[in-house]
mmCIF file of N, CA, C and O in Angstrom:
data_model
loop_
_atom_site.group_PDB
_atom_site.id
_atom_site.type_symbol
_atom_site.label_atom_id
_atom_site.label_comp_id
_atom_site.label_asym_id
_atom_site.label_seq_id
_atom_site.Cartn_x
_atom_site.Cartn_y
_atom_site.Cartn_z
ATOM 1 N N MET A 656 25.301 2.985 69.450
ATOM 2 C CA MET A 656 25.784 3.203 67.637
ATOM 3 C C MET A 656 27.290 3.366 68.283
ATOM 4 O O MET A 656 27.994 4.370 68.555
ATOM 5 N N GLU A 657 28.150 2.335 67.332
ATOM 6 C CA GLU A 657 29.641 2.749 67.624
ATOM 7 C C GLU A 657 30.057 3.845 66.283
ATOM 8 O O GLU A 657 29.430 4.019 65.418
ATOM 9 N N ASN A 658 30.963 4.581 66.805
ATOM 10 C CA ASN A 658 31.096 5.256 65.657
ATOM 11 C C ASN A 658 32.705 4.957 65.037
ATOM 12 O O ASN A 658 33.723 4.598 64.952
ATOM 13 N N TYR A 659 31.325 4.511 63.759
ATOM 14 C CA TYR A 659 33.021 3.530 62.845
ATOM 15 C C TYR A 659 34.168 4.142 62.623
ATOM 16 O O TYR A 659 35.405 3.965 62.520
ATOM 17 N N GLU A 660 33.487 5.134 61.900
ATOM 18 C CA GLU A 660 35.333 5.984 61.237
ATOM 19 C C GLU A 660 36.068 6.327 62.423
ATOM 20 O O GLU A 660 36.975 6.339 62.035
ATOM 21 N N GLN A 661 35.710 6.777 63.791
ATOM 22 C CA GLN A 661 36.919 6.557 64.339
ATOM 23 C C GLN A 661 37.901 5.395 65.283
ATOM 24 O O GLN A 661 38.598 5.645 65.468
ATOM 25 N N ILE A 662 36.677 4.553 64.930
ATOM 26 C CA ILE A 662 37.143 3.356 65.507
ATOM 27 C C ILE A 662 38.310 2.674 63.856
ATOM 28 O O ILE A 662 39.548 2.491 64.563
ATOM 29 N N ALA A 663 37.934 3.210 62.689
ATOM 30 C CA ALA A 663 39.061 2.570 61.662
ATOM 31 C C ALA A 663 40.051 3.276 61.401
ATOM 32 O O ALA A 663 40.848 2.763 61.534
ATOM 33 N N ASN A 664 40.436 4.747 62.252
ATOM 34 C CA ASN A 664 41.529 5.673 62.523
ATOM 35 C C ASN A 664 42.375 5.209 63.250
ATOM 36 O O ASN A 664 43.167 6.092 63.472
ATOM 37 N N SER A 665 41.974 4.341 64.210
ATOM 38 C CA SER A 665 42.057 4.561 65.699
ATOM 39 C C SER A 665 43.229 3.502 65.164
ATOM 40 O O SER A 665 43.646 2.230 64.791
ATOM 41 N N GLU A 666 44.142 3.793 66.525
ATOM 42 C CA GLU A 666 45.979 3.005 66.539
ATOM 43 C C GLU A 666 45.639 1.732 67.026
ATOM 44 O O GLU A 666 46.110 0.703 66.472
ATOM 45 N N GLU A 667 44.409 1.337 68.143
ATOM 46 C CA GLU A 667 44.257 0.072 68.287
ATOM 47 C C GLU A 667 43.693 -0.619 66.813
ATOM 48 O O GLU A 667 43.946 -2.254 66.480
ATOM 49 N N PHE A 668 42.974 -0.171 66.093
ATOM 50 C CA PHE A 668 42.331 -1.007 64.927
ATOM 51 C C PHE A 668 43.302 -1.147 63.785
ATOM 52 O O PHE A 668 43.482 -2.149 63.311
ATOM 53 N N LEU A 669 43.952 0.084 63.545
ATOM 54 C CA LEU A 669 45.433 -0.272 62.657
ATOM 55 C C LEU A 669 46.137 -0.961 63.280
ATOM 56 O O LEU A 669 46.498 -1.682 62.457
ATOM 57 N N GLU A 670 46.904 -1.670 64.666
ATOM 58 C CA GLU A 670 47.621 -2.290 64.931
ATOM 59 C C GLU A 670 46.918 -3.462 64.681
ATOM 60 O O GLU A 670 47.487 -4.883 64.593
ATOM 61 N N LEU A 671 45.401 -3.573 65.042
ATOM 62 C CA LEU A 671 44.965 -4.994 64.840
ATOM 63 C C LEU A 671 44.704 -5.659 63.525
ATOM 64 O O LEU A 671 44.888 -6.532 63.235
ATOM 65 N N LYS A 672 44.356 -4.515 62.494
ATOM 66 C CA LYS A 672 44.667 -5.002 61.523
ATOM 67 C C LYS A 672 45.970 -5.776 60.639
ATOM 68 O O LYS A 672 46.206 -6.181 60.145
ATOM 69 N N ARG A 673 46.860 -4.900 60.994
ATOM 70 C CA ARG A 673 48.514 -5.127 60.980
ATOM 71 C C ARG A 673 49.251 -6.186 61.267
ATOM 72 O O ARG A 673 49.508 -7.446 60.987
ATOM 73 N N SER A 674 48.408 -6.702 62.733
ATOM 74 C CA SER A 674 48.622 -7.805 63.270
ATOM 75 C C SER A 674 48.086 -9.199 62.306
ATOM 76 O O SER A 674 48.710 -9.829 62.389
ATOM 77 N N LYS A 675 46.425 -8.750 62.170
ATOM 78 C CA LYS A 675 46.519 -9.852 61.332
ATOM 79 C C LYS A 675 46.754 -10.068 60.024
ATOM 80 O O LYS A 675 47.429 -11.357 59.697
ATOM 81 N N LEU A 676 47.674 -9.357 59.181
ATOM 82 C CA LEU A 676 47.748 -9.607 58.307
ATOM 83 C C LEU A 676 49.011 -10.518 58.146
ATOM 84 O O LEU A 676 49.781 -10.919 58.068
ATOM 85 N N LEU A 677 50.056 -9.435 59.855
ATOM 86 C CA LEU A 677 51.310 -10.668 59.476
ATOM 87 C C LEU A 677 50.844 -11.918 59.948
ATOM 88 O O LEU A 677 51.792 -12.483 59.786
ATOM 89 N N PHE A 678 49.973 -12.141 60.539
ATOM 90 C CA PHE A 678 49.666 -13.365 60.801
ATOM 91 C C PHE A 678 49.413 -14.021 59.718
ATOM 92 O O PHE A 678 49.760 -15.657 59.174
ATOM 93 N N ILE A 679 48.020 -13.864 58.923
ATOM 94 C CA ILE A 679 47.684 -14.545 57.718
ATOM 95 C C ILE A 679 48.305 -15.047 56.574
ATOM 96 O O ILE A 679 48.696 -16.082 56.075
ATOM 97 N N TRP A 680 48.953 -13.667 55.956
ATOM 98 C CA TRP A 680 49.777 -13.903 54.771
ATOM 99 C C TRP A 680 50.645 -15.304 55.029
ATOM 100 O O TRP A 680 51.029 -15.719 53.976
ATOM 101 N N PRO A 681 51.862 -15.197 56.251
ATOM 102 C CA PRO A 681 52.591 -15.906 56.266
ATOM 103 C C PRO A 681 51.837 -17.199 56.188
ATOM 104 O O PRO A 681 52.852 -18.426 55.203
ATOM 105 N N VAL A 682 50.673 -17.589 56.962
ATOM 106 C CA VAL A 682 50.320 -19.027 56.928
ATOM 107 C C VAL A 682 49.570 -19.464 55.599
ATOM 108 O O VAL A 682 50.013 -20.780 55.155
ATOM 109 N N VAL A 683 48.886 -18.609 54.981
ATOM 110 C CA VAL A 683 48.475 -18.544 53.706
ATOM 111 C C VAL A 683 49.611 -18.914 52.446
ATOM 112 O O VAL A 683 49.578 -20.093 51.661
ATOM 113 N N ILE A 684 50.866 -18.346 52.862
ATOM 114 C CA ILE A 684 52.281 -18.232 51.645
ATOM 115 C C ILE A 684 52.540 -20.218 52.008
ATOM 116 O O ILE A 684 52.974 -20.723 50.816
ATOM 117 N N LEU A 685 52.744 -19.980 53.135
ATOM 118 C CA LEU A 685 53.500 -21.251 53.586
ATOM 119 C C LEU A 685 52.186 -22.415 52.873
ATOM 120 O O LEU A 685 52.742 -23.880 52.581
ATOM 121 N N PHE A 686 51.099 -22.384 53.123
ATOM 122 C CA PHE A 686 49.799 -23.903 52.495
ATOM 123 C C PHE A 686 49.935 -23.693 50.825
ATOM 124 O O PHE A 686 50.537 -24.646 50.756
ATOM 125 N N PHE A 687 50.412 -22.576 50.452
ATOM 126 C CA PHE A 687 49.902 -22.840 48.887
ATOM 127 C C PHE A 687 51.548 -23.118 48.882
ATOM 128 O O PHE A 687 51.372 -24.329 47.651
ATOM 129 N N CYS A 688 52.593 -23.076 48.807
ATOM 130 C CA CYS A 688 53.470 -23.289 49.010
ATOM 131 C C CYS A 688 53.454 -24.941 49.432
ATOM 132 O O CYS A 688 54.194 -25.636 48.161
ATOM 133 N N LEU A 689 53.524 -25.359 50.431
ATOM 134 C CA LEU A 689 53.422 -26.957 50.150
ATOM 135 C C LEU A 689 52.263 -27.532 49.258
ATOM 136 O O LEU A 689 52.492 -28.799 48.824
ATOM 137 N N TYR A 690 51.163 -26.932 49.271
ATOM 138 C CA TYR A 690 50.223 -27.695 48.056
ATOM 139 C C TYR A 690 50.360 -27.327 46.805
ATOM 140 O O TYR A 690 50.146 -28.332 46.055
ATOM 141 N N LEU A 691 51.125 -26.650 45.952
ATOM 142 C CA LEU A 691 51.515 -26.336 44.728
ATOM 143 C C LEU A 691 52.776 -27.329 45.330
ATOM 144 O O LEU A 691 53.321 -27.834 43.986
ATOM 145 N N SER A 692 53.636 -27.505 45.291
ATOM 146 C CA SER A 692 54.983 -28.547 45.626
ATOM 147 C C SER A 692 54.318 -29.969 45.555
ATOM 148 O O SER A 692 55.268 -30.719 44.495
ATOM 149 N N PHE A 693 53.295 -30.394 45.938
ATOM 150 C CA PHE A 693 53.141 -31.766 45.369
ATOM 151 C C PHE A 693 52.880 -32.124 44.545
ATOM 152 O O PHE A 693 53.282 -32.872 43.805
ATOM 153 N N PRO A 694 51.781 -31.397 43.309
ATOM 154 C CA PRO A 694 51.949 -32.098 41.951
ATOM 155 C C PRO A 694 53.095 -31.387 41.182
ATOM 156 O O PRO A 694 53.519 -32.288 40.556
ATOM 157 N N LEU A 695 53.802 -30.326 41.711
ATOM 158 C CA LEU A 695 55.392 -30.362 41.026
ATOM 159 C C LEU A 695 56.689 -31.497 41.407
ATOM 160 O O LEU A 695 57.152 -31.874 40.427
ATOM 161 N N MET A 696 56.281 -31.849 42.490
ATOM 162 C CA MET A 696 57.315 -32.849 42.866
ATOM 163 C C MET A 696 56.502 -34.510 42.353
ATOM 164 O O MET A 696 57.565 -35.367 42.373
ATOM 165 N N ALA A 697 55.220 -34.315 42.076
ATOM 166 C CA ALA A 697 54.781 -35.754 41.282
ATOM 167 C C ALA A 697 54.794 -35.685 40.024
ATOM 168 O O ALA A 697 55.852 -36.509 39.572
ATOM 169 N N ALA A 698 55.392 -34.513 39.514
ATOM 170 C CA ALA A 698 55.856 -34.588 37.922
ATOM 171 C C ALA A 698 57.066 -35.002 37.990
ATOM 172 O O ALA A 698 57.536 -35.062 36.923
ATOM 173 N N TYR A 699 57.820 -34.077 38.710
ATOM 174 C CA TYR A 699 59.323 -33.621 38.466
ATOM 175 C C TYR A 699 60.332 -34.428 39.524
ATOM 176 O O TYR A 699 61.980 -34.205 39.245
ATOM 177 N N ALA A 700 59.784 -35.213 40.713
ATOM 178 C CA ALA A 700 60.573 -35.630 41.699
ATOM 179 C C ALA A 700 60.150 -37.187 41.328
ATOM 180 O O ALA A 700 59.623 -37.463 42.347
ATOM 181 N N LYS A 701 59.585 -37.471 40.547
ATOM 182 C CA LYS A 701 59.173 -38.865 40.936
ATOM 183 C C LYS A 701 59.765 -40.569 41.525
ATOM 184 O O LYS A 701 59.428 -40.680 42.259
ATOM 185 N N PRO A 702 61.278 -39.663 41.486
ATOM 186 C CA PRO A 702 62.307 -40.749 42.514
ATOM 187 C C PRO A 702 61.464 -40.779 43.607
ATOM 188 O O PRO A 702 61.988 -42.153 44.626
ATOM 189 N N LEU A 703 62.104 -39.530 43.997
ATOM 190 C CA LEU A 703 61.164 -39.447 45.568
ATOM 191 C C LEU A 703 59.829 -39.865 45.361
ATOM 192 O O LEU A 703 59.900 -40.581 47.031
ATOM 193 N N MET A 704 58.665 -39.528 44.946
ATOM 194 C CA MET A 704 57.553 -39.487 45.259
ATOM 195 C C MET A 704 57.513 -41.093 45.416
ATOM 196 O O MET A 704 56.771 -41.796 46.270
ATOM 197 N N GLY A 705 58.161 -41.502 44.356
ATOM 198 C CA GLY A 705 58.107 -43.381 44.321
ATOM 199 C C GLY A 705 58.438 -43.864 45.529
ATOM 200 O O GLY A 705 58.654 -45.318 45.078
ATOM 201 N N LYS A 706 59.237 -43.643 46.156
ATOM 202 C CA LYS A 706 60.059 -44.311 47.231
ATOM 203 C C LYS A 706 59.561 -44.783 48.283
ATOM 204 O O LYS A 706 58.403 -44.068 48.580
ATOM 205 N N PHE A 707 59.998 -46.024 48.448
ATOM 206 C CA PHE A 707 58.630 -46.568 49.710
ATOM 207 C C PHE A 707 59.919 -46.549 50.720
ATOM 208 O O PHE A 707 60.521 -46.155 51.244
ATOM 209 N N VAL A 708 58.675 -45.976 51.592
ATOM 210 C CA VAL A 708 59.289 -45.664 53.377
ATOM 211 C C VAL A 708 58.905 -47.195 53.871
ATOM 212 O O VAL A 708 60.020 -47.243 54.569
ATOM 213 N N THR A 709 57.763 -47.600 54.049
ATOM 214 C CA THR A 709 57.438 -49.105 55.087
ATOM 215 C C THR A 709 56.380 -49.351 53.838
ATOM 216 O O THR A 709 55.764 -49.185 53.547
ATOM 217 N N GLY A 710 56.910 -50.646 53.887
ATOM 218 C CA GLY A 710 55.956 -51.745 53.324
ATOM 219 C C GLY A 710 55.135 -51.095 52.262
ATOM 220 O O GLY A 710 56.065 -50.788 51.122
ATOM 221 N N ASN A 711 53.630 -51.045 51.547
ATOM 222 C CA ASN A 711 53.949 -50.437 50.210
ATOM 223 C C ASN A 711 53.389 -48.949 50.436
ATOM 224 O O ASN A 711 52.896 -48.515 49.089
ATOM 225 N N ILE A 712 54.100 -47.581 51.282
ATOM 226 C CA ILE A 712 53.202 -47.129 51.111
ATOM 227 C C ILE A 712 54.608 -46.052 50.899
ATOM 228 O O ILE A 712 56.163 -45.889 51.495
ATOM 229 N N THR A 713 54.250 -45.343 50.006
ATOM 230 C CA THR A 713 55.349 -44.272 49.138
ATOM 231 C C THR A 713 55.624 -43.202 50.337
ATOM 232 O O THR A 713 54.663 -42.193 50.707
ATOM 233 N N PHE A 714 56.667 -42.457 49.762
ATOM 234 C CA PHE A 714 56.730 -41.222 50.263
ATOM 235 C C PHE A 714 55.469 -40.126 49.815
ATOM 236 O O PHE A 714 55.234 -39.092 50.309
ATOM 237 N N GLY A 715 55.061 -40.143 48.672
ATOM 238 C CA GLY A 715 54.103 -39.738 47.488
ATOM 239 C C GLY A 715 53.027 -39.761 48.414
ATOM 240 O O GLY A 715 51.915 -38.477 48.701
ATOM 241 N N TYR A 716 52.532 -40.692 49.031
ATOM 242 C CA TYR A 716 51.128 -41.070 49.811
ATOM 243 C C TYR A 716 51.070 -40.523 50.966
ATOM 244 O O TYR A 716 50.410 -39.604 51.668
ATOM 245 N N LEU A 717 52.595 -40.389 51.892
ATOM 246 C CA LEU A 717 53.025 -39.804 53.018
ATOM 247 C C LEU A 717 52.360 -38.536 52.937
ATOM 248 O O LEU A 717 52.216 -37.602 53.894
ATOM 249 N N TYR A 718 53.360 -37.538 51.707
ATOM 250 C CA TYR A 718 53.461 -36.490 51.510
ATOM 251 C C TYR A 718 51.780 -35.719 51.303
ATOM 252 O O TYR A 718 51.566 -34.468 52.044
ATOM 253 N N GLY A 719 51.322 -36.254 50.239
ATOM 254 C CA GLY A 719 49.598 -36.247 50.147
ATOM 255 C C GLY A 719 48.910 -36.389 51.290
ATOM 256 O O GLY A 719 48.336 -35.286 51.756
ATOM 257 N N VAL A 720 49.319 -37.442 52.193
ATOM 258 C CA VAL A 720 48.401 -36.840 53.492
ATOM 259 C C VAL A 720 48.551 -36.164 54.241
ATOM 260 O O VAL A 720 47.781 -35.914 55.448
ATOM 261 N N SER A 721 49.737 -35.769 54.550
ATOM 262 C CA SER A 721 50.735 -34.780 55.277
ATOM 263 C C SER A 721 49.667 -33.318 55.103
ATOM 264 O O SER A 721 49.576 -32.763 56.047
ATOM 265 N N LEU A 722 49.406 -33.272 53.747
ATOM 266 C CA LEU A 722 48.789 -31.555 53.454
ATOM 267 C C LEU A 722 47.363 -31.866 54.478
ATOM 268 O O LEU A 722 47.384 -30.777 54.833
ATOM 269 N N TYR A 723 46.658 -32.626 54.513
ATOM 270 C CA TYR A 723 45.607 -32.612 54.942
ATOM 271 C C TYR A 723 45.830 -32.796 56.434
ATOM 272 O O TYR A 723 44.998 -31.335 56.986
ATOM 273 N N PHE A 724 47.109 -33.020 57.027
ATOM 274 C CA PHE A 724 46.951 -32.772 58.960
ATOM 275 C C PHE A 724 47.824 -31.065 58.670
ATOM 276 O O PHE A 724 47.202 -30.673 59.663
ATOM 277 N N VAL A 725 48.537 -30.846 57.752
ATOM 278 C CA VAL A 725 48.775 -29.135 57.625
ATOM 279 C C VAL A 725 47.782 -28.455 57.583
ATOM 280 O O VAL A 725 47.783 -27.126 58.663
ATOM 281 N N ALA A 726 46.617 -28.482 56.859
ATOM 282 C CA ALA A 726 45.318 -27.887 56.715
ATOM 283 C C ALA A 726 44.412 -27.950 58.011
ATOM 284 O O ALA A 726 43.930 -27.093 58.387
ATOM 285 N N TRP A 727 44.470 -28.956 58.471
ATOM 286 C CA TRP A 727 43.578 -28.778 59.824
ATOM 287 C C TRP A 727 44.824 -28.102 60.681
ATOM 288 O O TRP A 727 43.806 -27.075 61.999
ATOM 289 N N ALA A 728 46.205 -28.426 60.896
ATOM 290 C CA ALA A 728 46.712 -27.681 62.074
ATOM 291 C C ALA A 728 46.649 -26.500 61.855
ATOM 292 O O ALA A 728 46.541 -25.570 63.131
ATOM 293 N N LEU A 729 46.683 -26.212 60.624
ATOM 294 C CA LEU A 729 46.303 -24.192 60.505
ATOM 295 C C LEU A 729 45.160 -23.999 60.923
ATOM 296 O O LEU A 729 45.164 -22.862 61.486
ATOM 297 N N ALA A 730 44.255 -24.332 60.480
ATOM 298 C CA ALA A 730 43.239 -24.209 60.788
ATOM 299 C C ALA A 730 43.050 -24.426 62.324
ATOM 300 O O ALA A 730 42.214 -22.946 63.043
ATOM 301 N N PHE A 731 43.269 -25.217 63.255
ATOM 302 C CA PHE A 731 43.142 -25.129 64.726
ATOM 303 C C PHE A 731 44.505 -23.737 65.457
ATOM 304 O O PHE A 731 43.905 -23.416 66.462
ATOM 305 N N VAL A 732 45.637 -23.788 64.696
ATOM 306 C CA VAL A 732 45.953 -22.459 65.020
ATOM 307 C C VAL A 732 45.409 -21.185 64.349
ATOM 308 O O VAL A 732 45.708 -20.289 65.267
ATOM 309 N N TYR A 733 44.634 -20.977 63.804
ATOM 310 C CA TYR A 733 44.102 -19.435 63.147
ATOM 311 C C TYR A 733 42.818 -19.500 64.345
ATOM 312 O O TYR A 733 43.026 -18.391 65.019
ATOM 313 N N LEU A 734 42.214 -20.692 64.714
ATOM 314 C CA LEU A 734 41.206 -20.618 65.534
ATOM 315 C C LEU A 734 41.487 -20.011 67.062
ATOM 316 O O LEU A 734 40.559 -19.327 67.454
ATOM 317 N N ALA A 735 42.798 -20.276 67.358
ATOM 318 C CA ALA A 735 43.027 -20.147 68.875
ATOM 319 C C ALA A 735 43.627 -18.497 68.878
ATOM 320 O O ALA A 735 43.490 -17.429 69.783
ATOM 321 N N LYS A 736 44.158 -18.336 67.267
ATOM 322 C CA LYS A 736 44.791 -16.754 67.170
ATOM 323 C C LYS A 736 43.794 -15.454 67.019
ATOM 324 O O LYS A 736 43.545 -14.787 67.517
ATOM 325 N N ALA A 737 42.682 -16.305 66.139
ATOM 326 C CA ALA A 737 41.768 -15.836 66.177
ATOM 327 C C ALA A 737 40.516 -15.037 67.745
ATOM 328 O O ALA A 737 40.036 -13.832 67.089
ATOM 329 N N LYS A 738 40.577 -15.559 68.322
ATOM 330 C CA LYS A 738 40.222 -15.715 69.321
ATOM 331 C C LYS A 738 40.733 -14.263 70.127
ATOM 332 O O LYS A 738 39.917 -13.267 70.739
ATOM 333 N N GLY A 739 42.220 -14.461 69.840
ATOM 334 C CA GLY A 739 42.850 -12.990 70.722
ATOM 335 C C GLY A 739 42.155 -11.717 69.482
ATOM 336 O O GLY A 739 42.366 -10.711 70.084
ATOM 337 N N PHE A 740 42.155 -11.794 68.550
ATOM 338 C CA PHE A 740 41.776 -11.172 67.537
ATOM 339 C C PHE A 740 40.685 -10.225 68.007
ATOM 340 O O PHE A 740 39.946 -9.133 67.721
ATOM 341 N N ASP A 741 39.648 -11.046 68.150
ATOM 342 C CA ASP A 741 38.142 -11.036 68.781
ATOM 343 C C ASP A 741 37.796 -9.997 69.870
ATOM 344 O O ASP A 741 37.309 -9.115 69.891
ATOM 345 N N GLN A 742 39.046 -10.921 71.085
ATOM 346 C CA GLN A 742 39.008 -9.537 71.874
ATOM 347 C C GLN A 742 39.991 -8.362 71.655
ATOM 348 O O GLN A 742 39.467 -7.316 72.434
ATOM 349 N N LYS A 743 40.555 -8.525 70.860
ATOM 350 C CA LYS A 743 41.722 -6.782 70.621
ATOM 351 C C LYS A 743 40.030 -6.394 70.001
ATOM 352 O O LYS A 743 39.992 -4.315 70.174
ATOM 353 N N ALA A 744 39.472 -6.754 69.144
ATOM 354 C CA ALA A 744 38.327 -5.723 68.408
ATOM 355 C C ALA A 744 37.080 -5.271 69.574
ATOM 356 O O ALA A 744 37.128 -4.330 69.185
ATOM 357 N N LYS A 745 37.089 -6.669 70.355
ATOM 358 C CA LYS A 745 35.562 -6.248 70.926
ATOM 359 C C LYS A 745 36.284 -4.834 71.799
ATOM 360 O O LYS A 745 35.301 -4.094 72.317
ATOM 361 N N ALA A 746 37.621 -5.014 72.846
ATOM 362 C CA ALA A 746 37.891 -3.839 73.593
ATOM 363 C C ALA A 746 38.014 -2.369 72.525
ATOM 364 O O ALA A 746 38.073 -1.704 73.276
ATOM 365 N N THR A 747 38.104 -2.201 71.760
ATOM 366 C CA THR A 747 38.396 -1.770 70.704
ATOM 367 C C THR A 747 36.873 -0.862 70.422
ATOM 368 O O THR A 747 37.024 0.182 70.423
ATOM 369 N N ILE A 748 36.159 -1.824 70.287
ATOM 370 C CA ILE A 748 34.890 -1.400 69.836
ATOM 371 C C ILE A 748 34.265 -0.570 71.136
ATOM 372 O O ILE A 748 33.644 0.305 71.082
ATOM 373 N N ASP A 749 34.523 -1.687 72.607
ATOM 374 C CA ASP A 749 34.081 -0.462 73.547
ATOM 375 C C ASP A 749 34.455 0.455 74.241
ATOM 376 O O ASP A 749 34.009 1.357 74.386
ATOM 377 N N LYS A 750 35.825 0.553 73.569
ATOM 378 C CA LYS A 750 36.813 1.877 73.660
ATOM 379 C C LYS A 750 35.817 3.077 73.383
ATOM 380 O O LYS A 750 35.661 4.337 73.801
ATOM 381 N N TYR A 751 35.888 3.003 71.833
ATOM 382 C CA TYR A 751 34.974 3.827 71.143
ATOM 383 C C TYR A 751 33.373 4.121 71.020
ATOM 384 O O TYR A 751 32.965 4.714 69.975
ATOM 385 N N GLY A 752 33.011 2.623 71.636
ATOM 386 C CA GLY A 752 32.020 2.667 71.378
ATOM 387 C C GLY A 752 30.471 4.113 72.204
ATOM 388 O O GLY A 752 30.790 4.271 73.065
ATOM 389 N N GLN A 753 29.717 4.244 71.482
ATOM 390 C CA GLN A 753 28.737 5.175 71.754
ATOM 391 C C GLN A 753 27.824 4.859 71.800
ATOM 392 O O GLN A 753 26.935 4.464 70.730
ATOM 393 N N ARG A 754 27.167 4.293 73.566
ATOM 394 C CA ARG A 754 26.019 3.516 73.204
ATOM 395 C C ARG A 754 24.719 4.876 73.748
ATOM 396 O O ARG A 754 25.092 5.233 74.483
ATOM 397 N N LYS A 755 23.642 4.633 72.826
ATOM 398 C CA LYS A 755 22.465 5.713 73.332
ATOM 399 C C LYS A 755 21.415 4.690 73.542
ATOM 400 O O LYS A 755 21.237 3.643 72.719
ATOM 401 N N GLY A 756 20.609 5.128 74.214
ATOM 402 C CA GLY A 756 19.608 4.703 74.771
ATOM 403 C C GLY A 756 19.093 4.083 76.019
ATOM 404 O O GLY A 756 20.190 4.114 76.712
ATOM 405 N N ALA A 757 18.257 2.744 75.917
ATOM 406 C CA ALA A 757 18.485 1.875 77.406
ATOM 407 C C ALA A 757 18.908 1.514 77.754
ATOM 408 O O ALA A 757 19.346 0.658 77.069
#
């Protein structure tokens, strides 16, 4: 059984929480800025969004499709970063864990 109070107050756990927050919030803010700028640009930057880039494909279509790629890219970046967070969490639990029984 782990000593949760000791783990929660440990320097390793506090550093883990801090590093997660410093990674997660900029990613969330970046995505929301990109996501919310799409309808704003569609409403207020119609000449830009309607500009043909190639053939019948406009900048608006490319921007909209790019949001899917950005979302997937951020998910894969988080997945890679989360493995490191999981390893740090496991190391902290192992350090402060008190195992009882057989």
